[in-house]
PDB file of N, CA and C in Angstrom:
ATOM      1  N   MET A   1     166.948  90.898  57.523  1.00 79.00           N
ATOM      2  CA  MET A   1     166.053  89.812  57.899  1.00 79.00           C
ATOM      3  C   MET A   1     164.587  90.224  57.797  1.00 79.00           C
ATOM      4  N   GLU A   2     164.344  91.490  57.614  1.00 82.00           N
ATOM      5  CA  GLU A   2     162.974  91.989  57.522  1.00 82.00           C
ATOM      6  C   GLU A   2     162.249  91.471  56.280  1.00 82.00           C
ATOM      7  N   PHE A   3     162.991  91.060  55.283  1.00 90.00           N
ATOM      8  CA  PHE A   3     162.381  90.611  54.039  1.00 90.00           C
ATOM      9  C   PHE A   3     161.731  89.231  54.180  1.00 90.00           C
ATOM     10  N   ILE A   4     162.142  88.438  55.152  1.00 94.00           N
ATOM     11  CA  ILE A   4     161.609  87.079  55.316  1.00 94.00           C
ATOM     12  C   ILE A   4     160.108  87.087  55.592  1.00 94.00           C
ATOM     13  N   PRO A   5     159.610  87.804  56.617  1.00 93.00           N
ATOM     14  CA  PRO A   5     158.159  87.805  56.830  1.00 93.00           C
ATOM     15  C   PRO A   5     157.410  88.518  55.709  1.00 93.00           C
ATOM     16  N   ALA A   6     158.044  89.498  55.075  1.00 93.00           N
ATOM     17  CA  ALA A   6     157.391  90.173  53.947  1.00 93.00           C
ATOM     18  C   ALA A   6     157.182  89.192  52.796  1.00 93.00           C
ATOM     19  N   LEU A   7     158.182  88.370  52.525  1.00 95.00           N
ATOM     20  CA  LEU A   7     158.053  87.368  51.459  1.00 95.00           C
ATOM     21  C   LEU A   7     157.027  86.296  51.815  1.00 95.00           C
ATOM     22  N   ILE A   8     157.017  85.873  53.064  1.00 95.00           N
ATOM     23  CA  ILE A   8     156.028  84.886  53.507  1.00 95.00           C
ATOM     24  C   ILE A   8     154.623  85.461  53.363  1.00 95.00           C
ATOM     25  N   GLY A   9     154.443  86.699  53.813  1.00 94.00           N
ATOM     26  CA  GLY A   9     153.141  87.352  53.690  1.00 94.00           C
ATOM     27  C   GLY A   9     152.714  87.511  52.242  1.00 94.00           C
ATOM     28  N   LEU A  10     153.624  87.957  51.402  1.00 96.00           N
ATOM     29  CA  LEU A  10     153.304  88.116  49.978  1.00 96.00           C
ATOM     30  C   LEU A  10     152.976  86.777  49.327  1.00 96.00           C
ATOM     31  N   PHE A  11     153.673  85.728  49.715  1.00 96.00           N
ATOM     32  CA  PHE A  11     153.393  84.403  49.183  1.00 96.00           C
ATOM     33  C   PHE A  11     151.939  84.013  49.446  1.00 96.00           C
ATOM     34  N   PHE A  12     151.509  84.152  50.699  1.00 95.00           N
ATOM     35  CA  PHE A  12     150.140  83.780  51.043  1.00 95.00           C
ATOM     36  C   PHE A  12     149.118  84.743  50.439  1.00 95.00           C
ATOM     37  N   MET A  13     149.410  86.032  50.462  1.00 96.00           N
ATOM     38  CA  MET A  13     148.463  86.999  49.903  1.00 96.00           C
ATOM     39  C   MET A  13     148.288  86.805  48.399  1.00 96.00           C
ATOM     40  N   LEU A  14     149.376  86.656  47.682  1.00 97.00           N
ATOM     41  CA  LEU A  14     149.289  86.458  46.236  1.00 97.00           C
ATOM     42  C   LEU A  14     148.655  85.108  45.896  1.00 97.00           C
ATOM     43  N   GLY A  15     149.016  84.065  46.642  1.00 96.00           N
ATOM     44  CA  GLY A  15     148.433  82.745  46.405  1.00 96.00           C
ATOM     45  C   GLY A  15     146.941  82.720  46.656  1.00 96.00           C
ATOM     46  N   TRP A  16     146.520  83.310  47.768  1.00 95.00           N
ATOM     47  CA  TRP A  16     145.104  83.342  48.108  1.00 95.00           C
ATOM     48  C   TRP A  16     144.339  84.200  47.085  1.00 95.00           C
ATOM     49  N   THR A  17     144.902  85.336  46.720  1.00 96.00           N
ATOM     50  CA  THR A  17     144.261  86.206  45.737  1.00 96.00           C
ATOM     51  C   THR A  17     144.126  85.492  44.400  1.00 96.00           C
ATOM     52  N   LEU A  18     145.169  84.842  43.960  1.00 96.00           N
ATOM     53  CA  LEU A  18     145.126  84.102  42.702  1.00 96.00           C
ATOM     54  C   LEU A  18     144.093  82.978  42.765  1.00 96.00           C
ATOM     55  N   GLY A  19     144.040  82.286  43.883  1.00 94.00           N
ATOM     56  CA  GLY A  19     143.048  81.222  44.057  1.00 94.00           C
ATOM     57  C   GLY A  19     141.627  81.743  43.979  1.00 94.00           C
ATOM     58  N   ILE A  20     141.378  82.879  44.600  1.00 95.00           N
ATOM     59  CA  ILE A  20     140.035  83.472  44.572  1.00 95.00           C
ATOM     60  C   ILE A  20     139.665  83.922  43.169  1.00 95.00           C
ATOM     61  N   LEU A  21     140.630  84.478  42.456  1.00 94.00           N
ATOM     62  CA  LEU A  21     140.352  85.000  41.120  1.00 94.00           C
ATOM     63  C   LEU A  21     140.211  83.910  40.063  1.00 94.00           C
ATOM     64  N   THR A  22     140.831  82.762  40.275  1.00 95.00           N
ATOM     65  CA  THR A  22     140.838  81.737  39.232  1.00 95.00           C
ATOM     66  C   THR A  22     139.932  80.547  39.511  1.00 95.00           C
ATOM     67  N   ARG A  23     139.589  80.297  40.752  1.00 92.00           N
ATOM     68  CA  ARG A  23     138.777  79.127  41.090  1.00 92.00           C
ATOM     69  C   ARG A  23     137.516  79.570  41.809  1.00 92.00           C
ATOM     70  N   GLN A  24     136.388  79.291  41.240  1.00 91.00           N
ATOM     71  CA  GLN A  24     135.111  79.731  41.798  1.00 91.00           C
ATOM     72  C   GLN A  24     134.858  79.128  43.183  1.00 91.00           C
ATOM     73  N   GLU A  25     135.282  77.895  43.415  1.00 90.00           N
ATOM     74  CA  GLU A  25     135.009  77.269  44.714  1.00 90.00           C
ATOM     75  C   GLU A  25     135.818  77.896  45.851  1.00 90.00           C
ATOM     76  N   PHE A  26     136.874  78.634  45.520  1.00 88.00           N
ATOM     77  CA  PHE A  26     137.659  79.329  46.537  1.00 88.00           C
ATOM     78  C   PHE A  26     137.178  80.762  46.767  1.00 88.00           C
ATOM     79  N   ALA A  27     136.297  81.250  45.920  1.00 87.00           N
ATOM     80  CA  ALA A  27     135.842  82.644  45.999  1.00 87.00           C
ATOM     81  C   ALA A  27     134.695  82.793  46.990  1.00 87.00           C
ATOM     82  N   THR A  28     134.885  82.295  48.187  1.00 86.00           N
ATOM     83  CA  THR A  28     133.863  82.438  49.221  1.00 86.00           C
ATOM     84  C   THR A  28     134.006  83.800  49.897  1.00 86.00           C
ATOM     85  N   ILE A  29     132.971  84.212  50.559  1.00 85.00           N
ATOM     86  CA  ILE A  29     132.999  85.512  51.240  1.00 85.00           C
ATOM     87  C   ILE A  29     134.078  85.562  52.320  1.00 85.00           C
ATOM     88  N   PRO A  30     134.210  84.527  53.174  1.00 86.00           N
ATOM     89  CA  PRO A  30     135.297  84.590  54.167  1.00 86.00           C
ATOM     90  C   PRO A  30     136.685  84.687  53.523  1.00 86.00           C
ATOM     91  N   ASN A  31     136.909  83.954  52.442  1.00 88.00           N
ATOM     92  CA  ASN A  31     138.212  84.043  51.772  1.00 88.00           C
ATOM     93  C   ASN A  31     138.455  85.429  51.209  1.00 88.00           C
ATOM     94  N   ARG A  32     137.440  86.013  50.616  1.00 89.00           N
ATOM     95  CA  ARG A  32     137.589  87.380  50.093  1.00 89.00           C
ATOM     96  C   ARG A  32     137.887  88.358  51.221  1.00 89.00           C
ATOM     97  N   ASN A  33     137.173  88.224  52.320  1.00 89.00           N
ATOM     98  CA  ASN A  33     137.403  89.115  53.457  1.00 89.00           C
ATOM     99  C   ASN A  33     138.823  88.980  53.995  1.00 89.00           C
ATOM    100  N   VAL A  34     139.290  87.746  54.115  1.00 91.00           N
ATOM    101  CA  VAL A  34     140.648  87.510  54.618  1.00 91.00           C
ATOM    102  C   VAL A  34     141.676  88.182  53.721  1.00 91.00           C
ATOM    103  N   VAL A  35     141.525  88.009  52.416  1.00 93.00           N
ATOM    104  CA  VAL A  35     142.485  88.591  51.475  1.00 93.00           C
ATOM    105  C   VAL A  35     142.470  90.111  51.554  1.00 93.00           C
ATOM    106  N   ILE A  36     141.300  90.688  51.651  1.00 92.00           N
ATOM    107  CA  ILE A  36     141.206  92.153  51.773  1.00 92.00           C
ATOM    108  C   ILE A  36     141.927  92.617  53.025  1.00 92.00           C
ATOM    109  N   TRP A  37     141.692  91.968  54.158  1.00 91.00           N
ATOM    110  CA  TRP A  37     142.332  92.376  55.414  1.00 91.00           C
ATOM    111  C   TRP A  37     143.834  92.133  55.383  1.00 91.00           C
ATOM    112  N   TRP A  38     144.259  91.065  54.714  1.00 94.00           N
ATOM    113  CA  TRP A  38     145.698  90.820  54.606  1.00 94.00           C
ATOM    114  C   TRP A  38     146.371  91.924  53.814  1.00 94.00           C
ATOM    115  N   TRP A  39     145.777  92.312  52.688  1.00 95.00           N
ATOM    116  CA  TRP A  39     146.375  93.389  51.888  1.00 95.00           C
ATOM    117  C   TRP A  39     146.364  94.712  52.649  1.00 95.00           C
ATOM    118  N   LEU A  40     145.283  94.973  53.394  1.00 91.00           N
ATOM    119  CA  LEU A  40     145.244  96.201  54.201  1.00 91.00           C
ATOM    120  C   LEU A  40     146.305  96.176  55.303  1.00 91.00           C
ATOM    121  N   SER A  41     146.481  95.041  55.940  1.00 90.00           N
ATOM    122  CA  SER A  41     147.511  94.913  56.978  1.00 90.00           C
ATOM    123  C   SER A  41     148.901  95.134  56.389  1.00 90.00           C
ATOM    124  N   PHE A  42     149.146  94.544  55.229  1.00 93.00           N
ATOM    125  CA  PHE A  42     150.433  94.704  54.567  1.00 93.00           C
ATOM    126  C   PHE A  42     150.673  96.176  54.230  1.00 93.00           C
ATOM    127  N   ALA A  43     149.639  96.860  53.742  1.00 92.00           N
ATOM    128  CA  ALA A  43     149.768  98.276  53.393  1.00 92.00           C
ATOM    129  C   ALA A  43     150.041  99.127  54.625  1.00 92.00           C
ATOM    130  N   VAL A  44     149.362  98.833  55.733  1.00 88.00           N
ATOM    131  CA  VAL A  44     149.580  99.595  56.973  1.00 88.00           C
ATOM    132  C   VAL A  44     151.022  99.431  57.444  1.00 88.00           C
ATOM    133  N   ILE A  45     151.535  98.228  57.378  1.00 90.00           N
ATOM    134  CA  ILE A  45     152.918  97.987  57.795  1.00 90.00           C
ATOM    135  C   ILE A  45     153.885  98.643  56.821  1.00 90.00           C
ATOM    136  N   LEU A  46     153.606  98.535  55.534  1.00 90.00           N
ATOM    137  CA  LEU A  46     154.484  99.105  54.523  1.00 90.00           C
ATOM    138  C   LEU A  46     154.558 100.628  54.641  1.00 90.00           C
ATOM    139  N   LEU A  47     153.420 101.271  54.881  1.00 90.00           N
ATOM    140  CA  LEU A  47     153.380 102.729  54.970  1.00 90.00           C
ATOM    141  C   LEU A  47     153.810 103.250  56.333  1.00 90.00           C
ATOM    142  N   GLY A  48     153.703 102.412  57.345  1.00 85.00           N
ATOM    143  CA  GLY A  48     154.110 102.818  58.692  1.00 85.00           C
ATOM    144  C   GLY A  48     155.539 102.410  58.957  1.00 85.00           C
ATOM    145  N   GLU A  49     155.910 102.461  60.201  1.00 82.00           N
ATOM    146  CA  GLU A  49     157.274 102.110  60.579  1.00 82.00           C
ATOM    147  C   GLU A  49     157.330 100.821  61.384  1.00 82.00           C
ATOM    148  N   ALA A  50     156.285 100.015  61.283  1.00 86.00           N
ATOM    149  CA  ALA A  50     156.244  98.761  62.029  1.00 86.00           C
ATOM    150  C   ALA A  50     157.035  97.682  61.292  1.00 86.00           C
ATOM    151  N   SER A  51     157.315  96.630  62.007  1.00 89.00           N
ATOM    152  CA  SER A  51     158.079  95.518  61.454  1.00 89.00           C
ATOM    153  C   SER A  51     157.163  94.567  60.694  1.00 89.00           C
ATOM    154  N   PHE A  52     157.667  94.012  59.616  1.00 91.00           N
ATOM    155  CA  PHE A  52     156.915  93.018  58.862  1.00 91.00           C
ATOM    156  C   PHE A  52     156.753  91.720  59.644  1.00 91.00           C
ATOM    157  N   TRP A  53     157.513  91.549  60.715  1.00 92.00           N
ATOM    158  CA  TRP A  53     157.345  90.368  61.563  1.00 92.00           C
ATOM    159  C   TRP A  53     155.950  90.323  62.165  1.00 92.00           C
ATOM    160  N   ASN A  54     155.286  91.468  62.238  1.00 89.00           N
ATOM    161  CA  ASN A  54     153.913  91.507  62.748  1.00 89.00           C
ATOM    162  C   ASN A  54     152.945  90.744  61.856  1.00 89.00           C
ATOM    163  N   LEU A  55     153.297  90.544  60.602  1.00 90.00           N
ATOM    164  CA  LEU A  55     152.430  89.764  59.720  1.00 90.00           C
ATOM    165  C   LEU A  55     152.258  88.335  60.218  1.00 90.00           C
ATOM    166  N   LEU A  56     153.240  87.843  60.967  1.00 91.00           N
ATOM    167  CA  LEU A  56     153.173  86.463  61.450  1.00 91.00           C
ATOM    168  C   LEU A  56     152.075  86.253  62.482  1.00 91.00           C
ATOM    169  N   TRP A  57     151.591  87.313  63.108  1.00 90.00           N
ATOM    170  CA  TRP A  57     150.432  87.177  63.984  1.00 90.00           C
ATOM    171  C   TRP A  57     149.204  87.871  63.406  1.00 90.00           C
ATOM    172  N   LEU A  58     149.394  88.911  62.597  1.00 89.00           N
ATOM    173  CA  LEU A  58     148.250  89.600  62.001  1.00 89.00           C
ATOM    174  C   LEU A  58     147.481  88.709  61.028  1.00 89.00           C
ATOM    175  N   MET A  59     148.198  88.019  60.167  1.00 91.00           N
ATOM    176  CA  MET A  59     147.533  87.227  59.134  1.00 91.00           C
ATOM    177  C   MET A  59     146.731  86.058  59.712  1.00 91.00           C
ATOM    178  N   PRO A  60     147.288  85.253  60.616  1.00 92.00           N
ATOM    179  CA  PRO A  60     146.469  84.175  61.185  1.00 92.00           C
ATOM    180  C   PRO A  60     145.301  84.683  62.026  1.00 92.00           C
ATOM    181  N   THR A  61     145.511  85.792  62.727  1.00 89.00           N
ATOM    182  CA  THR A  61     144.443  86.344  63.559  1.00 89.00           C
ATOM    183  C   THR A  61     143.266  86.809  62.710  1.00 89.00           C
ATOM    184  N   THR A  62     143.540  87.523  61.623  1.00 89.00           N
ATOM    185  CA  THR A  62     142.446  87.970  60.765  1.00 89.00           C
ATOM    186  C   THR A  62     141.771  86.791  60.067  1.00 89.00           C
ATOM    187  N   ALA A  63     142.543  85.770  59.713  1.00 89.00           N
ATOM    188  CA  ALA A  63     141.944  84.583  59.098  1.00 89.00           C
ATOM    189  C   ALA A  63     141.008  83.887  60.087  1.00 89.00           C
ATOM    190  N   LEU A  64     141.440  83.755  61.329  1.00 88.00           N
ATOM    191  CA  LEU A  64     140.619  83.115  62.352  1.00 88.00           C
ATOM    192  C   LEU A  64     139.364  83.940  62.650  1.00 88.00           C
ATOM    193  N   LEU A  65     139.530  85.245  62.812  1.00 87.00           N
ATOM    194  CA  LEU A  65     138.378  86.095  63.081  1.00 87.00           C
ATOM    195  C   LEU A  65     137.364  86.053  61.939  1.00 87.00           C
ATOM    196  N   ASN A  66     137.838  86.051  60.707  1.00 85.00           N
ATOM    197  CA  ASN A  66     136.926  86.000  59.571  1.00 85.00           C
ATOM    198  C   ASN A  66     136.236  84.649  59.455  1.00 85.00           C
ATOM    199  N   ALA A  67     136.896  83.586  59.840  1.00 84.00           N
ATOM    200  CA  ALA A  67     136.250  82.271  59.838  1.00 84.00           C
ATOM    201  C   ALA A  67     135.123  82.239  60.859  1.00 84.00           C
ATOM    202  N   VAL A  68     135.365  82.805  62.028  1.00 86.00           N
ATOM    203  CA  VAL A  68     134.345  82.834  63.079  1.00 86.00           C
ATOM    204  C   VAL A  68     133.193  83.753  62.691  1.00 86.00           C
ATOM    205  N   THR A  69     133.509  84.941  62.177  1.00 85.00           N
ATOM    206  CA  THR A  69     132.440  85.884  61.829  1.00 85.00           C
ATOM    207  C   THR A  69     131.650  85.421  60.609  1.00 85.00           C
ATOM    208  N   ALA A  70     132.255  84.653  59.727  1.00 78.00           N
ATOM    209  CA  ALA A  70     131.519  84.133  58.576  1.00 78.00           C
ATOM    210  C   ALA A  70     130.426  83.177  59.017  1.00 78.00           C
ATOM    211  N   ILE A  71     130.675  82.470  60.109  1.00 78.00           N
ATOM    212  CA  ILE A  71     129.687  81.516  60.619  1.00 78.00           C
ATOM    213  C   ILE A  71     128.654  82.216  61.495  1.00 78.00           C
ATOM    214  N   SER A  72     129.098  83.146  62.329  1.00 82.00           N
ATOM    215  CA  SER A  72     128.211  83.713  63.336  1.00 82.00           C
ATOM    216  C   SER A  72     127.545  85.022  62.951  1.00 82.00           C
ATOM    217  N   ILE A  73     128.273  85.934  62.297  1.00 81.00           N
ATOM    218  CA  ILE A  73     127.723  87.279  62.074  1.00 81.00           C
ATOM    219  C   ILE A  73     127.293  87.485  60.631  1.00 81.00           C
ATOM    220  N   ARG A  74     128.175  87.201  59.688  1.00 76.00           N
ATOM    221  CA  ARG A  74     127.952  87.348  58.251  1.00 76.00           C
ATOM    222  C   ARG A  74     127.798  88.805  57.833  1.00 76.00           C
ATOM    223  N   GLY A  75     127.693  89.006  56.544  1.00 77.00           N
ATOM    224  CA  GLY A  75     127.446  90.321  55.978  1.00 77.00           C
ATOM    225  C   GLY A  75     128.565  91.324  56.201  1.00 77.00           C
ATOM    226  N   PHE A  76     128.236  92.579  56.000  1.00 80.00           N
ATOM    227  CA  PHE A  76     129.211  93.655  56.128  1.00 80.00           C
ATOM    228  C   PHE A  76     129.713  93.777  57.559  1.00 80.00           C
ATOM    229  N   PHE A  77     128.832  93.590  58.538  1.00 81.00           N
ATOM    230  CA  PHE A  77     129.253  93.669  59.932  1.00 81.00           C
ATOM    231  C   PHE A  77     130.262  92.569  60.245  1.00 81.00           C
ATOM    232  N   GLY A  78     130.077  91.398  59.682  1.00 80.00           N
ATOM    233  CA  GLY A  78     131.046  90.319  59.846  1.00 80.00           C
ATOM    234  C   GLY A  78     132.395  90.675  59.249  1.00 80.00           C
ATOM    235  N   PHE A  79     132.372  91.380  58.109  1.00 81.00           N
ATOM    236  CA  PHE A  79     133.618  91.838  57.494  1.00 81.00           C
ATOM    237  C   PHE A  79     134.346  92.809  58.411  1.00 81.00           C
ATOM    238  N   ILE A  80     133.613  93.751  58.983  1.00 83.00           N
ATOM    239  CA  ILE A  80     134.203  94.745  59.882  1.00 83.00           C
ATOM    240  C   ILE A  80     134.767  94.068  61.128  1.00 83.00           C
ATOM    241  N   VAL A  81     133.990  93.196  61.749  1.00 81.00           N
ATOM    242  CA  VAL A  81     134.436  92.520  62.969  1.00 81.00           C
ATOM    243  C   VAL A  81     135.596  91.576  62.667  1.00 81.00           C
ATOM    244  N   GLY A  82     135.680  91.084  61.441  1.00 80.00           N
ATOM    245  CA  GLY A  82     136.751  90.170  61.063  1.00 80.00           C
ATOM    246  C   GLY A  82     138.116  90.815  60.920  1.00 80.00           C
ATOM    247  N   GLY A  83     138.205  92.137  60.860  1.00 82.00           N
ATOM    248  CA  GLY A  83     139.503  92.756  60.663  1.00 82.00           C
ATOM    249  C   GLY A  83     139.819  93.970  61.500  1.00 82.00           C
ATOM    250  N   ILE A  84     138.830  94.782  61.778  1.00 83.00           N
ATOM    251  CA  ILE A  84     139.067  96.025  62.524  1.00 83.00           C
ATOM    252  C   ILE A  84     139.687  95.772  63.895  1.00 83.00           C
ATOM    253  N   PRO A  85     139.196  94.806  64.690  1.00 83.00           N
ATOM    254  CA  PRO A  85     139.827  94.603  66.008  1.00 83.00           C
ATOM    255  C   PRO A  85     141.308  94.270  65.916  1.00 83.00           C
ATOM    256  N   THR A  86     141.689  93.498  64.919  1.00 82.00           N
ATOM    257  CA  THR A  86     143.093  93.133  64.763  1.00 82.00           C
ATOM    258  C   THR A  86     143.937  94.345  64.429  1.00 82.00           C
ATOM    259  N   LEU A  87     143.464  95.162  63.505  1.00 80.00           N
ATOM    260  CA  LEU A  87     144.227  96.358  63.143  1.00 80.00           C
ATOM    261  C   LEU A  87     144.281  97.364  64.287  1.00 80.00           C
ATOM    262  N   ILE A  88     143.212  97.485  65.047  1.00 81.00           N
ATOM    263  CA  ILE A  88     143.214  98.393  66.198  1.00 81.00           C
ATOM    264  C   ILE A  88     144.224  97.901  67.233  1.00 81.00           C
ATOM    265  N   LEU A  89     144.217  96.595  67.509  1.00 81.00           N
ATOM    266  CA  LEU A  89     145.184  96.030  68.445  1.00 81.00           C
ATOM    267  C   LEU A  89     146.605  96.291  67.949  1.00 81.00           C
ATOM    268  N   PHE A  90     146.833  96.089  66.671  1.00 80.00           N
ATOM    269  CA  PHE A  90     148.156  96.315  66.094  1.00 80.00           C
ATOM    270  C   PHE A  90     148.596  97.766  66.263  1.00 80.00           C
ATOM    271  N   MET A  91     147.690  98.707  66.012  1.00 75.00           N
ATOM    272  CA  MET A  91     148.044 100.117  66.098  1.00 75.00           C
ATOM    273  C   MET A  91     148.225 100.572  67.541  1.00 75.00           C
ATOM    274  N   LEU A  92     147.573  99.914  68.478  1.00 76.00           N
ATOM    275  CA  LEU A  92     147.717 100.286  69.885  1.00 76.00           C
ATOM    276  C   LEU A  92     148.995  99.752  70.505  1.00 76.00           C
ATOM    277  N   MET A  93     149.545  98.704  69.918  1.00 76.00           N
ATOM    278  CA  MET A  93     150.772  98.112  70.464  1.00 76.00           C
ATOM    279  C   MET A  93     151.940  99.037  70.141  1.00 76.00           C
ATOM    280  N   ASP A  94     152.850  99.127  71.061  1.00 59.00           N
ATOM    281  CA  ASP A  94     154.015  99.996  70.886  1.00 59.00           C
ATOM    282  C   ASP A  94     155.215  99.151  70.478  1.00 59.00           C
ATOM    283  N   PHE A  95     155.649  99.319  69.227  1.00 52.00           N
ATOM    284  CA  PHE A  95     156.765  98.510  68.718  1.00 52.00           C
ATOM    285  C   PHE A  95     157.990  99.364  68.618  1.00 52.00           C
TER     286      PHE A  95
END
């Protein structure tokens, strides 16, 4: 059953990445940041021993944080704030 969230995550990551690469109106900074954090989250789970079910909360959380930071903080600091807290929370949780 572990493959279900992995497939869902890959569906959104590949779709969003393809959208950013092929359509200029989708290539916004928040969208790019979200895709980068999603791929990093997927890699952390893939290389670690955590469950892919964590993608079901990691992906929406990073998307929400990046939407907020794109409006309020912007720039490189907005990119950092948009993903680092989520990954730190994920790594601190004991699964």
